[in-house]
Each structure stands twice: as C-alpha cells, then as structure tokens.
mmCIF file of C-alpha atoms in Angstrom:
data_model
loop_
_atom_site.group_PDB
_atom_site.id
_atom_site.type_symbol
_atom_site.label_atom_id
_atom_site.label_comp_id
_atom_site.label_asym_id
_atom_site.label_seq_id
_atom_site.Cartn_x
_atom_site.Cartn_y
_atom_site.Cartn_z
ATOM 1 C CA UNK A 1 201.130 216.475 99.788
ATOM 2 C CA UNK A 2 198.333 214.456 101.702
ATOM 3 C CA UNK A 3 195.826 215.910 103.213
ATOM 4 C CA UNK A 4 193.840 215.175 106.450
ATOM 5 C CA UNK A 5 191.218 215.709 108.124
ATOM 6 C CA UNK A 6 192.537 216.925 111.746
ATOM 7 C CA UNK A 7 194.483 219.893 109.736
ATOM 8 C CA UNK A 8 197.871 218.113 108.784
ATOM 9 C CA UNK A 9 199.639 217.195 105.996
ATOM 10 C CA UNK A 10 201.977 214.298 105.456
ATOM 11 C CA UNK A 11 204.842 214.464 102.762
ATOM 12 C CA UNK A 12 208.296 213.907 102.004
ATOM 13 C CA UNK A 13 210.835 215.165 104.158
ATOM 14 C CA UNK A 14 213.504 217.085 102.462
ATOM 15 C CA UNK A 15 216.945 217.967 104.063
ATOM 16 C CA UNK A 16 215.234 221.507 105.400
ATOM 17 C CA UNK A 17 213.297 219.315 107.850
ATOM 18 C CA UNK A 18 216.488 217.331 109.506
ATOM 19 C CA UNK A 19 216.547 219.911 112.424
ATOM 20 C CA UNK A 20 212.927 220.498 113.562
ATOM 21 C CA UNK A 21 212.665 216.292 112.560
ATOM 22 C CA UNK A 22 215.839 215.598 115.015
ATOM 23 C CA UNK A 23 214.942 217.781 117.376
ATOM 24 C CA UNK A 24 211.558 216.166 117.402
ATOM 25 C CA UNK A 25 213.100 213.121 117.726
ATOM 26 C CA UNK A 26 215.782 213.653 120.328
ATOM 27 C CA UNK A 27 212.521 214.794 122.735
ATOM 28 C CA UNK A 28 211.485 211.803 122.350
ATOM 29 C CA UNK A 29 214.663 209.419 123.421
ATOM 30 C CA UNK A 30 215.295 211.944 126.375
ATOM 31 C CA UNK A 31 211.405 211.025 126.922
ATOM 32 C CA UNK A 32 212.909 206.985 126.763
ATOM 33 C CA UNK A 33 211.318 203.998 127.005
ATOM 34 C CA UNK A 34 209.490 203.970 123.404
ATOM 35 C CA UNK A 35 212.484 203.955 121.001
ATOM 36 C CA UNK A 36 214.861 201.611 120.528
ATOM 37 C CA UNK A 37 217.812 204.919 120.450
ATOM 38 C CA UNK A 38 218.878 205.842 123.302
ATOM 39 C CA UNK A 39 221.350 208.172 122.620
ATOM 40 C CA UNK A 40 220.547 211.458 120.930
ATOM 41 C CA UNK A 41 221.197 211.905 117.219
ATOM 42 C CA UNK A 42 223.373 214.474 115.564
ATOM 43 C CA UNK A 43 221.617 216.651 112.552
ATOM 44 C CA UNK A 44 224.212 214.685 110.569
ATOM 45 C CA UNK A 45 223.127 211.221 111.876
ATOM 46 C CA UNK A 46 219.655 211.767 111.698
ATOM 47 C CA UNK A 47 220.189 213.215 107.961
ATOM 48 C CA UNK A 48 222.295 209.711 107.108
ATOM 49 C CA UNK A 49 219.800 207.401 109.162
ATOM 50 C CA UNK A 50 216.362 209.000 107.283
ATOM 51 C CA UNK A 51 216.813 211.472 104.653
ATOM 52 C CA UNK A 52 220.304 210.398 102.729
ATOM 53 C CA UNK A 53 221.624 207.153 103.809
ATOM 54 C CA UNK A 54 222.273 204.443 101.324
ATOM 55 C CA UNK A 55 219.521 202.359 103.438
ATOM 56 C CA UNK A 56 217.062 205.033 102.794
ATOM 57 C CA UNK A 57 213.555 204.405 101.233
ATOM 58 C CA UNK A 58 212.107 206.745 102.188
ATOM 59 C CA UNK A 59 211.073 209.724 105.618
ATOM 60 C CA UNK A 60 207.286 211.083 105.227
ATOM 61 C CA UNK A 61 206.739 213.967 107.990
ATOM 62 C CA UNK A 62 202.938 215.327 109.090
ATOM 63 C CA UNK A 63 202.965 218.369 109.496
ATOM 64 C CA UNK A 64 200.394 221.242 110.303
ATOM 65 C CA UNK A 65 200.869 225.156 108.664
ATOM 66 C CA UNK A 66 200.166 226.290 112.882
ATOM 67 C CA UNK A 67 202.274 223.974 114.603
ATOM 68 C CA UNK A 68 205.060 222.404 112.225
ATOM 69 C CA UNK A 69 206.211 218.998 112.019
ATOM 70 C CA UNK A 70 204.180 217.000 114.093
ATOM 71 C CA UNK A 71 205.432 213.439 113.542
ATOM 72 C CA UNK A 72 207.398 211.402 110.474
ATOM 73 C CA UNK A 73 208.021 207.631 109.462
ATOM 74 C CA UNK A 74 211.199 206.302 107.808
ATOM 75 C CA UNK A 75 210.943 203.319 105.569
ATOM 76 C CA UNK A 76 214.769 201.998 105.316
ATOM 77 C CA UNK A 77 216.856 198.570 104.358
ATOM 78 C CA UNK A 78 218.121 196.634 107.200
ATOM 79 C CA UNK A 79 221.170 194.037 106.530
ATOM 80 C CA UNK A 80 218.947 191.395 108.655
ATOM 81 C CA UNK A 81 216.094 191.391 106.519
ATOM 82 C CA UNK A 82 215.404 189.977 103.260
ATOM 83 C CA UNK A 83 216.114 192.366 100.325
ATOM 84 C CA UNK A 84 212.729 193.025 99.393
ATOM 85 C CA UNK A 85 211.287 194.485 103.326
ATOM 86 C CA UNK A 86 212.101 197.551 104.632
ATOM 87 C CA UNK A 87 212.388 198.347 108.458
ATOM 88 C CA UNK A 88 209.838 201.321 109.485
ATOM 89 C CA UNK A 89 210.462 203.211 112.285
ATOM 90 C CA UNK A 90 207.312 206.085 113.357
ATOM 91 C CA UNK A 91 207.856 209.169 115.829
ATOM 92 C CA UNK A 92 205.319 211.493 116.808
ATOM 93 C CA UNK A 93 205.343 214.675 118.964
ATOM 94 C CA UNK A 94 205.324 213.595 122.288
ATOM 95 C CA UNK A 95 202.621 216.980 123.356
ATOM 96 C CA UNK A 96 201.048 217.859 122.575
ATOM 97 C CA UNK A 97 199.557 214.932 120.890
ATOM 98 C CA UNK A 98 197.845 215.090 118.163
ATOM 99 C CA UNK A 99 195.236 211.896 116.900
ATOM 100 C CA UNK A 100 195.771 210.442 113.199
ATOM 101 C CA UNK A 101 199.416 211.301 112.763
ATOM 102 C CA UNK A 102 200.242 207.694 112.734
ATOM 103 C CA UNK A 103 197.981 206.362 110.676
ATOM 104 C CA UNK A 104 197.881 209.226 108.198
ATOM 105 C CA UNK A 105 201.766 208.229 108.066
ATOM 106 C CA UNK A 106 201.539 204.452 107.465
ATOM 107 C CA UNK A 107 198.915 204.796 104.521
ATOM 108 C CA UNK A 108 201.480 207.147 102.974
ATOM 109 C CA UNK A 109 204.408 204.990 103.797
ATOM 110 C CA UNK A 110 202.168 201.546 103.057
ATOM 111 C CA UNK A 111 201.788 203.390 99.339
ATOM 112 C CA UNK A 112 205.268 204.150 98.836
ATOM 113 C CA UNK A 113 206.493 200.621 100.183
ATOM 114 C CA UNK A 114 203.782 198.923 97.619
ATOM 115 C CA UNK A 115 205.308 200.917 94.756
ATOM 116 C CA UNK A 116 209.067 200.078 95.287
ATOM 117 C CA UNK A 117 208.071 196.798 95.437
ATOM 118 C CA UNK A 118 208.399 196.040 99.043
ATOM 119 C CA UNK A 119 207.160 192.967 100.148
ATOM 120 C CA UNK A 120 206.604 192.928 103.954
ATOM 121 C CA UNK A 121 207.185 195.847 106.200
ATOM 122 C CA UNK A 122 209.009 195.544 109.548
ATOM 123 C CA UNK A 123 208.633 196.785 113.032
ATOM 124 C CA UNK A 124 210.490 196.014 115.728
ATOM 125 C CA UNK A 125 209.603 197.342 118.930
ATOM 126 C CA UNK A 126 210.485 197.564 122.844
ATOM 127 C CA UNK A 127 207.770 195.023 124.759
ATOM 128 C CA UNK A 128 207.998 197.465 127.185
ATOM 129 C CA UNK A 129 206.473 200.468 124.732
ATOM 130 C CA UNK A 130 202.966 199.303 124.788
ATOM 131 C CA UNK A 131 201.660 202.213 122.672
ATOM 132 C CA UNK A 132 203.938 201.311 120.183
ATOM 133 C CA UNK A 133 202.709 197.550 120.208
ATOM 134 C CA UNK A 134 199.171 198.935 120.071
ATOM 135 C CA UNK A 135 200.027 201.228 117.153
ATOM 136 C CA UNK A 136 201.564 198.655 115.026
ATOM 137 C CA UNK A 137 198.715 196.205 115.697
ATOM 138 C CA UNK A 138 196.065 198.398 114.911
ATOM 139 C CA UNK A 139 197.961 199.580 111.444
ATOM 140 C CA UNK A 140 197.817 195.708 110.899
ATOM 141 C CA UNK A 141 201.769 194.336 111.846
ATOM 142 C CA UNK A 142 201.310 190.932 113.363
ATOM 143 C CA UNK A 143 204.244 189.279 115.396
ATOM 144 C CA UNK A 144 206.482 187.104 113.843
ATOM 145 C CA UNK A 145 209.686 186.751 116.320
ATOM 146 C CA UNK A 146 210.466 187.948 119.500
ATOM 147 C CA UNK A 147 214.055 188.558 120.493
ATOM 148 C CA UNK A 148 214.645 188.303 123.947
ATOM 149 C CA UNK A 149 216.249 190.204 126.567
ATOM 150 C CA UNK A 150 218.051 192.599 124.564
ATOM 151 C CA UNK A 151 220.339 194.989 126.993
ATOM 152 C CA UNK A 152 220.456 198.548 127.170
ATOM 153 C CA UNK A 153 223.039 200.810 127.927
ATOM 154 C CA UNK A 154 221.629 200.925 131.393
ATOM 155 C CA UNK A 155 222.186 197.304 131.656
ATOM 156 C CA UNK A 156 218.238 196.607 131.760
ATOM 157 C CA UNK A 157 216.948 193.868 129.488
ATOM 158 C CA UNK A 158 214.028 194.657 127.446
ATOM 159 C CA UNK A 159 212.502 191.780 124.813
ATOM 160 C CA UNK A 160 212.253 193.674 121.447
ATOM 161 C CA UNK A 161 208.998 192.302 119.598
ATOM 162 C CA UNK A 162 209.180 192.216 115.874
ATOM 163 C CA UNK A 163 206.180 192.344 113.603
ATOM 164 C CA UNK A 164 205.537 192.531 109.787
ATOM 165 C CA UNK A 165 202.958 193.712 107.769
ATOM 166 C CA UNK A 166 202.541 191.850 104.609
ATOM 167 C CA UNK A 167 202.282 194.608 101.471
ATOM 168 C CA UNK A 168 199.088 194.288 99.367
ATOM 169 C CA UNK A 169 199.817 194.992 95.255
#
C-alpha cells in the first residue's frame, strides 16, 4: 500500500473490489460526457476489462478506511498500440471529490508501467472532457494525434484527443 497525505491509500485492486470499483464507475458514465463508455458495465465486464483480462497490466484503486474506494487507474494493452505502451484509463468519485486521487494514482501506475517495461503510456480522451485534458496534461501526457469526429451512440461527434507520456527508466 501507498500512502498519502489527504488520508488515502492507493493499491492493487483485487477481485473483492470489482463491485464497489463498477459501481463507482457506472456513476460515472450515467454522469456522461468524461468517459469514452457509455454504456454501463456488468461486474463481469468490468472484472475482464481491469482486473482479469488478457489485456490487463494492471487496476490500482485509492481508497480511504472512512469512505472506501475513492478512485482507480487501469494500465491495459490495446491492439492499436505498439507492444511495449499500455492504454491508461483513470476514474474518480464523482462527490464527493476528493484532491490528489489522480495523481497519487499515476505515480503508482507510472512505477508499475516503468517496471514492466512500458515504454510510453497512452490516454485517449473526449475533447469535450476538459478536466480530463487538464488532468492528463498536468500528470505530463502531451498530444500526439487527434482522431476526429468520432460518433456516439447518440449520433453526436466528439474528437477523441490522444496523448502519451513517455516512461522514464
């Protein structure tokens, strides 16, 4: 376990944390407009898309003793990458809120990605989520492609910005 300083914890998530993690995460599609999902996930999905799957690297939660999981990162392979990135994706507790989750998350997931010999993280994100784009810039992703109006099931088209952070050895 990692300890903070704003009374959280980050480590690995282990199959007892698929519901409170999906549930978590299902808030936060319903919430829309700063995920790429945008259909709720099953326990079972979830478990195959962060814990299990055979793209799995690896799912970090934060989480604090008085108010459970706040927030988790997945570090996964992605067919459209080159072998040696992984694809991040980073969800935190819509509210209440609570400051450092996400970078208390990245230097975890940053460590883990250096040590299986990860190259470059990606992140690909909705232009339209500007806390996201924020978030990612400030943990040091820089833009490297843009893929342009991407539909949603809505029919809207939304650019999906992706940036990379290069791993340090």
């Amino acid at each position: 376990m990692t300890p903070t300083l704003a009374g959280f914890h980050v480590r690995p998530a282990t199959p007892g944390d698929v519901a409170s993690l999906c549930d978590l995460l299902n808030v936060i599609i319903g919430i829309g407009g700063t995920t790429a999902l945008e259909q709720p996930l099953t326990k079972a999905q979830f478990n195959e898309f962060f814990l299990e799957g055979a793209s799995c690297l690896s799912c970090l939660v934060a989480e604090a003793s008085d108010r459970g999981a706040l927030g988790f990162q997945g570090l996964g392979r992605h067919a459209d990458l080159p072998s040696d990135w992984a694809d991040i994706g980073t969800f935190a507790k819509a509210k209440p809120k609570t400051p450092g989750v996400g970078t208390a998350l990245f230097a975890a997931s940053r460590t883990l990605a250096a040590d299986l010999g990860v190259v470059a993280i990606n992140a690909t994100i909705r232009a339209d989520n500007r806390g996201g784009l924020a978030y990612y810039e400030k943990m040091g992703f820089r833009t490297y492609r843009t893929l342009e109006a991407v539909k949603l099931q809505d029919g809207r088209a939304v650019d999906r910005i992706l940036k990379r952070y290069l791993v340090e050895r």
